[in-house]
Amino acid sequence: MLDQGAAPPVVETATPKTSALGALVRRKPVEALVAEGGQGEGGTLRRSLSMWQLTMISIGATLGTGIFVVLGDAVPKAGPAVTVAFVIAGLTALFSALSYAELAGTIPVAGSSYSYAYATMGELVAWVCGWCLVLEYGVSVAAVAVGWGEYLNELLDGTIGVTLPDVVSSAPGEGGVINLPGLIVVLLAMVFLLGGARESAVINTVMVAVKIVALVLFCAIGFVGFKSGNYKDFMPLGMAGVGAASASLFFSYIGFDAASTAGEEARNPKRDLPRAIMLSLLIVTVLYVLVAAVAVGAWHWKAFDGSEATLAAIMNDVTGQTFWGTLLAAGAVISIASVVLTVLYGQTRVLFAMSRDGLVPKVFGKVSGKTGTPRVNTVIVSLFCAGLASVIPLGKLVDATSIGTLFAFGLVNIAVVVLRYTRKDMDRTFKVPFGPVFPLLGLLFCAYNMFSLDAVTWKVFGGWMAAGLVFYFLYGMRRSRLATAGSAAPAEK
């Protein structure tokens, strides 16, 4: 056991120098990753999370804006076949979730797919993966916060008859100056996270229970207005429309991997992380398909175009009253806030792991001795995400988040195969069935969804990756702890 505040171990070799190419492919041994678990600058993360709390973190990070808000954008693309789009997106998530579950049980650390890539494919690929996770978590926090504001307005309208004016509730370019609700919800999540991981997990569990009840209530009431005729023109825009919707709806599944970022704060990570990942994805997928099927049955697919707070509007229409829609909006306000909380948590832990490896500044790795959390890291990330949420429209954030996540998931599917062949001796508490077949399918599904996104999203992704590579070559490559230790870590056998 390492002393509190001690520098994490680095495995060294007798090789005095590393070539430029060798630096890019140097790998961090799994043993070193696991041994330094929880260790940060000045303190140690606390192991306090149970399997149930890990599952709730995963559901909390997944179940939210994707079904409450993005559904309204996806139905006009796919028509009633939006249910098929959800299944395709869910299969993409499933195959990747299996790979995550195996690696989370084998390498239970905070870095998630970044750390898995570091142990299997080398430092450059790990950096690229970590940079994608920054895009996934950081930008999705902002996207979710923007969606939260739509339901807040619905709640205010149903309870006190007023709504926030566009000038303070919409991004520039959409009739506003600043999205104040998006800014506020991120800052509230920051306050909860600063209190500690266990305390935040308790709050999240309550919010997750509220969101599940809200969605079950929607299904029960929405089914009353179900019209089978709404399914006659099932795939009006063909498979191209379904593919486009699936790529956007993949945003709805982002977050199941949040449990893997809690690897250094889980009580029994090798056992509990795989279980939490798979259980959360099962619950979320069932709810998504059920809600989408009821929603399209209650409303003709063309009615979704341009709608906001879609589920609340459907409930108002079906019942002829505003009470039920207002009640759902209240549940959505609470549930979407839990997504902000848990995804923001995941972002801080990924940066914590990258900082410990020297690839980003040390400030992100400092741990408070009082709360056992990376407090400065949390404040910096929260302010950045709050700034994005206050000025960037939802649609642009959703697609940027999806492409970064799909890329990172693809790397995880590769990593699990690499580790199977390079470290056959390792103890695995969970194994992806059918050898390399399922990880390969996961990789292909990720590629399919990535290429279904539009050219603008690819340009944004290309610019983001270029900026990340510049940062790595100017900063991370030289300051990497594997580099400053004077040698590269040995390749895994």
Coordinates of C-alpha atoms in Angstrom, one line a residue, residues 108-451:
P108 CA -10.0 -1.1 -12.7
V109 CA -8.6 2.4 -12.9
A110 CA -10.0 5.9 -13.3
G111 CA -8.8 6.5 -16.8
S112 CA -11.4 4.3 -18.5
S113 CA -10.6 3.7 -22.2
Y114 CA -7.6 6.1 -22.1
S115 CA -5.9 3.7 -19.6
Y116 CA -6.9 0.6 -21.5
A117 CA -5.3 2.1 -24.7
Y118 CA -2.1 3.0 -22.7
A119 CA -1.7 -0.6 -21.6
T120 CA -2.3 -2.1 -25.1
M121 CA -1.6 0.3 -28.0
G122 CA 0.9 2.8 -26.6
E123 CA 1.1 6.4 -25.5
L124 CA 0.0 8.2 -28.7
V125 CA -3.1 6.1 -29.1
A126 CA -3.8 6.6 -25.4
W127 CA -3.5 10.3 -25.8
V128 CA -5.9 10.3 -28.8
C129 CA -8.4 8.2 -26.8
G130 CA -8.1 10.5 -23.8
W131 CA -8.6 13.5 -26.0
C132 CA -11.7 11.9 -27.4
L133 CA -13.0 11.4 -23.9
V134 CA -12.5 15.0 -23.1
L135 CA -14.7 15.7 -26.1
E136 CA -17.2 13.1 -25.1
Y137 CA -17.6 14.0 -21.5
G138 CA -16.9 17.7 -21.5
V139 CA -19.1 18.5 -24.5
S140 CA -21.9 16.2 -23.5
V141 CA -22.1 17.9 -20.2
A142 CA -22.8 21.1 -22.1
A143 CA -25.2 19.4 -24.4
V144 CA -27.2 17.9 -21.6
A145 CA -27.2 21.2 -19.7
V146 CA -28.8 22.9 -22.8
G147 CA -31.5 20.3 -22.9
W148 CA -32.2 20.8 -19.2
G149 CA -33.2 24.4 -19.9
E150 CA -36.0 23.3 -22.3
Y151 CA -37.7 21.3 -19.6
L152 CA -37.1 24.0 -17.0
N153 CA -39.1 26.3 -19.2
E154 CA -41.8 23.7 -19.5
L155 CA -42.0 23.3 -15.8
L156 CA -42.1 27.1 -15.1
D157 CA -44.9 27.5 -17.7
G158 CA -46.9 24.7 -16.1
T159 CA -46.5 25.8 -12.5
I160 CA -46.4 29.6 -12.5
G161 CA -47.3 30.5 -16.1
V162 CA -44.1 32.1 -17.1
T163 CA -41.0 31.1 -19.1
L164 CA -37.6 32.5 -19.3
P165 CA -37.1 34.8 -22.3
D166 CA -34.9 33.7 -25.1
V167 CA -32.3 36.3 -24.4
V168 CA -31.3 34.4 -21.2
S169 CA -32.3 30.8 -22.2
S170 CA -31.0 30.4 -25.7
A171 CA -27.5 30.4 -27.2
P172 CA -26.3 33.2 -29.5
G173 CA -27.6 32.5 -33.0
E174 CA -30.8 31.0 -31.7
G175 CA -32.3 34.3 -30.5
G176 CA -30.5 34.6 -27.2
V177 CA -27.4 36.0 -25.6
I178 CA -26.7 33.4 -23.0
N179 CA -28.2 30.1 -21.9
L180 CA -28.5 30.8 -18.2
P181 CA -30.2 27.6 -17.2
G182 CA -27.4 25.5 -18.8
L183 CA -24.8 27.6 -17.0
I184 CA -26.6 27.2 -13.6
V185 CA -27.1 23.4 -13.7
V186 CA -23.4 22.7 -14.4
L187 CA -22.4 25.0 -11.5
L188 CA -24.9 23.2 -9.2
A189 CA -23.4 19.8 -10.2
M190 CA -19.9 21.2 -9.4
V191 CA -21.0 22.1 -5.9
F192 CA -22.3 18.5 -5.3
L193 CA -19.1 16.9 -6.7
L194 CA -16.9 19.0 -4.5
G195 CA -18.6 17.5 -1.5
G196 CA -17.2 14.0 -2.2
A197 CA -17.8 11.0 -4.4
R198 CA -20.0 9.0 -2.0
E199 CA -22.2 12.0 -1.2
S200 CA -22.6 12.7 -4.9
A201 CA -23.5 9.1 -5.5
V202 CA -26.3 9.2 -2.9
I203 CA -27.8 12.3 -4.5
N204 CA -27.5 10.7 -8.0
T205 CA -29.3 7.5 -6.8
V206 CA -32.3 9.6 -5.8
M207 CA -32.4 11.5 -9.1
V208 CA -32.1 8.2 -11.1
A209 CA -35.1 6.8 -9.2
V210 CA -37.1 9.9 -10.1
K211 CA -36.2 9.7 -13.8
I212 CA -37.2 6.0 -14.1
V213 CA -40.5 6.7 -12.5
A214 CA -41.1 9.7 -14.8
L215 CA -40.5 7.6 -17.9
V216 CA -42.7 4.7 -16.7
L217 CA -45.4 7.2 -16.1
F218 CA -45.0 8.6 -19.6
C219 CA -45.4 5.1 -21.1
A220 CA -48.5 4.4 -19.0
I221 CA -50.3 7.7 -20.0
G222 CA -48.9 7.9 -23.6
F223 CA -50.3 4.4 -24.3
V224 CA -53.8 5.7 -23.8
G225 CA -53.3 7.9 -26.9
F226 CA -51.7 5.2 -29.0
K227 CA -52.8 5.1 -32.7
S228 CA -51.6 2.2 -34.7
G229 CA -52.1 4.2 -37.9
N230 CA -49.0 6.3 -36.9
Y231 CA -46.9 3.2 -37.8
K232 CA -48.3 2.8 -41.4
D233 CA -45.4 4.6 -43.2
F234 CA -42.8 2.9 -41.0
M235 CA -39.6 3.9 -42.8
P236 CA -40.5 7.1 -44.8
L237 CA -36.9 8.1 -45.4
G238 CA -35.4 4.7 -45.9
M239 CA -32.3 3.2 -44.2
A240 CA -30.4 6.4 -44.8
G241 CA -32.8 8.2 -42.5
V242 CA -32.6 5.4 -39.9
G243 CA -28.8 5.5 -40.1
A244 CA -28.7 9.3 -39.6
A245 CA -31.1 9.0 -36.6
S246 CA -29.1 6.1 -35.1
A247 CA -25.9 8.2 -35.3
S248 CA -27.6 11.0 -33.4
L249 CA -29.3 8.7 -31.0
F250 CA -26.0 7.1 -30.0
F251 CA -25.7 10.2 -27.9
S252 CA -28.5 8.7 -25.8
Y253 CA -26.2 5.8 -24.8
I254 CA -23.2 7.9 -24.0
G255 CA -22.5 7.5 -20.3
F256 CA -22.7 3.8 -19.6
D257 CA -18.9 3.9 -19.5
A258 CA -19.0 6.4 -16.7
A259 CA -18.9 3.6 -14.2
S260 CA -15.5 2.6 -15.5
T261 CA -14.1 6.0 -14.6
A262 CA -15.0 5.2 -10.9
G263 CA -12.5 2.3 -10.9
E264 CA -10.3 3.8 -8.2
E265 CA -13.3 4.7 -5.9
A266 CA -15.2 1.4 -6.1
R267 CA -15.0 -0.9 -3.1
N268 CA -14.7 -4.1 -5.3
P269 CA -14.0 -2.8 -8.8
K270 CA -13.0 -6.2 -10.4
R271 CA -16.3 -7.7 -9.5
D272 CA -18.6 -4.7 -9.5
L273 CA -17.6 -2.6 -12.6
P274 CA -18.5 -5.3 -15.2
R275 CA -21.8 -5.9 -13.5
A276 CA -22.7 -2.2 -13.2
I277 CA -21.9 -1.6 -16.9
M278 CA -24.0 -4.4 -18.3
L279 CA -26.9 -4.0 -15.9
S280 CA -27.2 -0.2 -16.6
L281 CA -27.1 -0.7 -20.4
L282 CA -29.9 -3.3 -20.2
I283 CA -32.2 -1.1 -18.1
V284 CA -31.5 2.0 -20.3
T285 CA -32.1 0.1 -23.6
V286 CA -35.4 -1.3 -22.5
L287 CA -36.7 2.1 -21.4
Y288 CA -35.5 3.8 -24.6
V289 CA -37.2 1.4 -27.0
L290 CA -40.4 1.4 -24.9
V291 CA -40.6 5.2 -24.6
A292 CA -39.9 5.7 -28.4
A293 CA -42.5 3.1 -29.4
V294 CA -45.2 4.8 -27.2
A295 CA -44.2 8.3 -28.3
V296 CA -44.5 7.5 -32.0
G297 CA -47.8 5.7 -31.4
A298 CA -49.2 8.8 -29.7
W299 CA -48.0 11.4 -32.2
H300 CA -47.6 11.2 -36.0
W301 CA -43.9 11.3 -36.8
K302 CA -44.1 14.6 -38.6
A303 CA -45.4 16.3 -35.5
F304 CA -42.0 15.9 -33.8
D305 CA -40.3 18.3 -36.2
G306 CA -39.3 21.4 -34.2
S307 CA -40.8 20.2 -31.0
E308 CA -39.2 21.0 -27.6
A309 CA -39.7 19.2 -24.3
T310 CA -41.3 16.5 -26.6
L311 CA -42.4 14.0 -24.0
A312 CA -44.2 16.6 -21.9
A313 CA -45.9 18.0 -25.0
I314 CA -47.2 14.5 -25.9
M315 CA -48.6 14.0 -22.4
N316 CA -50.4 17.3 -22.5
D317 CA -51.8 16.4 -25.9
V318 CA -53.0 12.9 -24.9
T319 CA -54.6 14.0 -21.6
G320 CA -55.9 17.4 -22.7
Q321 CA -54.4 18.7 -19.4
T322 CA -51.2 20.4 -18.5
F323 CA -50.8 18.7 -15.1
W324 CA -49.2 15.5 -16.4
G325 CA -46.9 17.3 -18.8
T326 CA -45.8 19.6 -16.0
L327 CA -45.2 16.6 -13.7
L328 CA -43.1 14.9 -16.4
A329 CA -41.2 18.2 -16.9
A330 CA -40.4 18.2 -13.2
G331 CA -39.1 14.7 -13.4
A332 CA -37.0 15.6 -16.5
V333 CA -35.5 18.6 -14.7
I334 CA -34.3 16.4 -11.9
S335 CA -33.2 13.5 -14.1
I336 CA -31.3 15.5 -16.7
A337 CA -29.5 17.2 -13.8
S338 CA -28.2 13.8 -12.7
V339 CA -26.7 13.3 -16.2
V340 CA -24.8 16.6 -15.8
L341 CA -23.6 15.4 -12.4
T342 CA -22.4 12.0 -13.4
V343 CA -20.8 12.9 -16.7
L344 CA -19.0 15.8 -15.1
Y345 CA -17.7 13.3 -12.6
G346 CA -16.4 11.1 -15.4
Q347 CA -14.6 13.9 -17.1
T348 CA -12.7 14.9 -14.0
R349 CA -11.6 11.3 -13.3
V350 CA -10.2 10.9 -16.9
L351 CA -8.2 14.1 -16.6
F352 CA -7.1 12.9 -13.2
A353 CA -5.6 9.8 -14.7
M354 CA -4.0 11.7 -17.6
S355 CA -2.5 14.2 -15.2
R356 CA -1.0 11.4 -13.1
D357 CA 0.7 10.1 -16.2
G358 CA 2.1 13.6 -17.0
L359 CA 0.2 14.1 -20.2
V360 CA -1.8 17.1 -18.9
P361 CA -0.8 19.6 -16.2
K362 CA -0.4 18.4 -12.6
V363 CA -3.2 20.6 -11.4
F364 CA -5.8 18.1 -12.7
G365 CA -4.2 15.4 -10.4
K366 CA -4.3 17.2 -7.1
V367 CA -6.5 15.5 -4.5
S368 CA -8.1 17.2 -1.5
G369 CA -7.1 15.5 1.7
K370 CA -10.4 16.6 3.2
T371 CA -12.9 15.3 0.7
G372 CA -10.7 12.8 -1.3
T373 CA -11.7 14.5 -4.6
P374 CA -9.7 16.3 -7.3
R375 CA -11.3 19.7 -6.3
V376 CA -9.3 22.1 -8.5
N377 CA -9.8 19.7 -11.5
T378 CA -13.6 19.8 -10.8
V379 CA -13.7 23.5 -10.7
I380 CA -11.7 24.0 -13.9
V381 CA -13.7 21.4 -15.8
S382 CA -17.1 22.7 -14.5
L383 CA -16.3 26.3 -15.5
F384 CA -15.3 25.2 -19.0
C385 CA -18.4 23.1 -19.5
A386 CA -20.6 25.8 -18.1
G387 CA -19.2 28.2 -20.6
L388 CA -19.9 25.8 -23.5
A389 CA -23.5 25.2 -22.3
S390 CA -24.2 29.0 -22.1
V391 CA -23.2 29.8 -25.7
I392 CA -23.4 26.7 -28.0
P393 CA -26.6 25.3 -29.5
L394 CA -27.7 21.7 -28.6
G395 CA -27.6 20.2 -32.0
K396 CA -23.9 21.1 -32.6
L397 CA -23.0 19.7 -29.2
V398 CA -24.8 16.4 -29.7
D399 CA -23.1 15.4 -32.9
A400 CA -19.6 16.5 -31.7
T401 CA -20.1 14.4 -28.6
S402 CA -21.2 11.3 -30.6
I403 CA -18.2 11.2 -33.0
G404 CA -15.7 11.6 -30.2
T405 CA -17.4 8.8 -28.2
L406 CA -17.7 6.4 -31.2
F407 CA -14.0 6.8 -31.9
A408 CA -13.0 6.1 -28.3
F409 CA -15.4 3.1 -28.2
G410 CA -13.8 1.7 -31.4
L411 CA -10.4 1.9 -29.7
V412 CA -11.7 0.0 -26.6
N413 CA -12.9 -2.8 -28.9
I414 CA -9.4 -3.1 -30.4
A415 CA -7.8 -2.9 -26.9
V416 CA -9.7 -5.9 -25.5
V417 CA -8.5 -8.1 -28.4
V418 CA -4.9 -6.8 -28.1
L419 CA -4.9 -7.5 -24.3
R420 CA -6.3 -11.0 -24.9
Y421 CA -3.4 -11.9 -27.0
T422 CA -0.6 -10.1 -25.2
R423 CA -1.6 -10.9 -21.6
K424 CA -3.3 -14.3 -21.7
D425 CA -2.2 -14.9 -18.1
M426 CA -4.3 -12.1 -16.6
D427 CA -7.2 -12.8 -14.3
R428 CA -10.4 -11.6 -16.0
T429 CA -13.6 -11.4 -13.9
F430 CA -15.6 -11.0 -17.1
K431 CA -14.8 -12.0 -20.7
V432 CA -16.5 -10.9 -23.9
P433 CA -18.2 -14.0 -25.4
F434 CA -17.2 -15.4 -28.8
G435 CA -13.5 -14.2 -28.6
P436 CA -12.7 -11.4 -31.1
V437 CA -16.0 -11.6 -33.0
F438 CA -18.0 -9.3 -30.7
P439 CA -15.3 -6.7 -30.3
L440 CA -14.9 -6.7 -34.1
L441 CA -18.7 -6.2 -34.5
G442 CA -18.5 -3.3 -32.0
L443 CA -15.7 -1.7 -34.0
L444 CA -17.8 -2.0 -37.2
F445 CA -20.9 -0.6 -35.6
C446 CA -18.9 2.4 -34.3
A447 CA -17.5 3.0 -37.8
Y448 CA -21.0 2.7 -39.4
N449 CA -22.4 5.3 -37.0
M450 CA -19.4 7.6 -37.4
F451 CA -19.7 7.7 -41.2

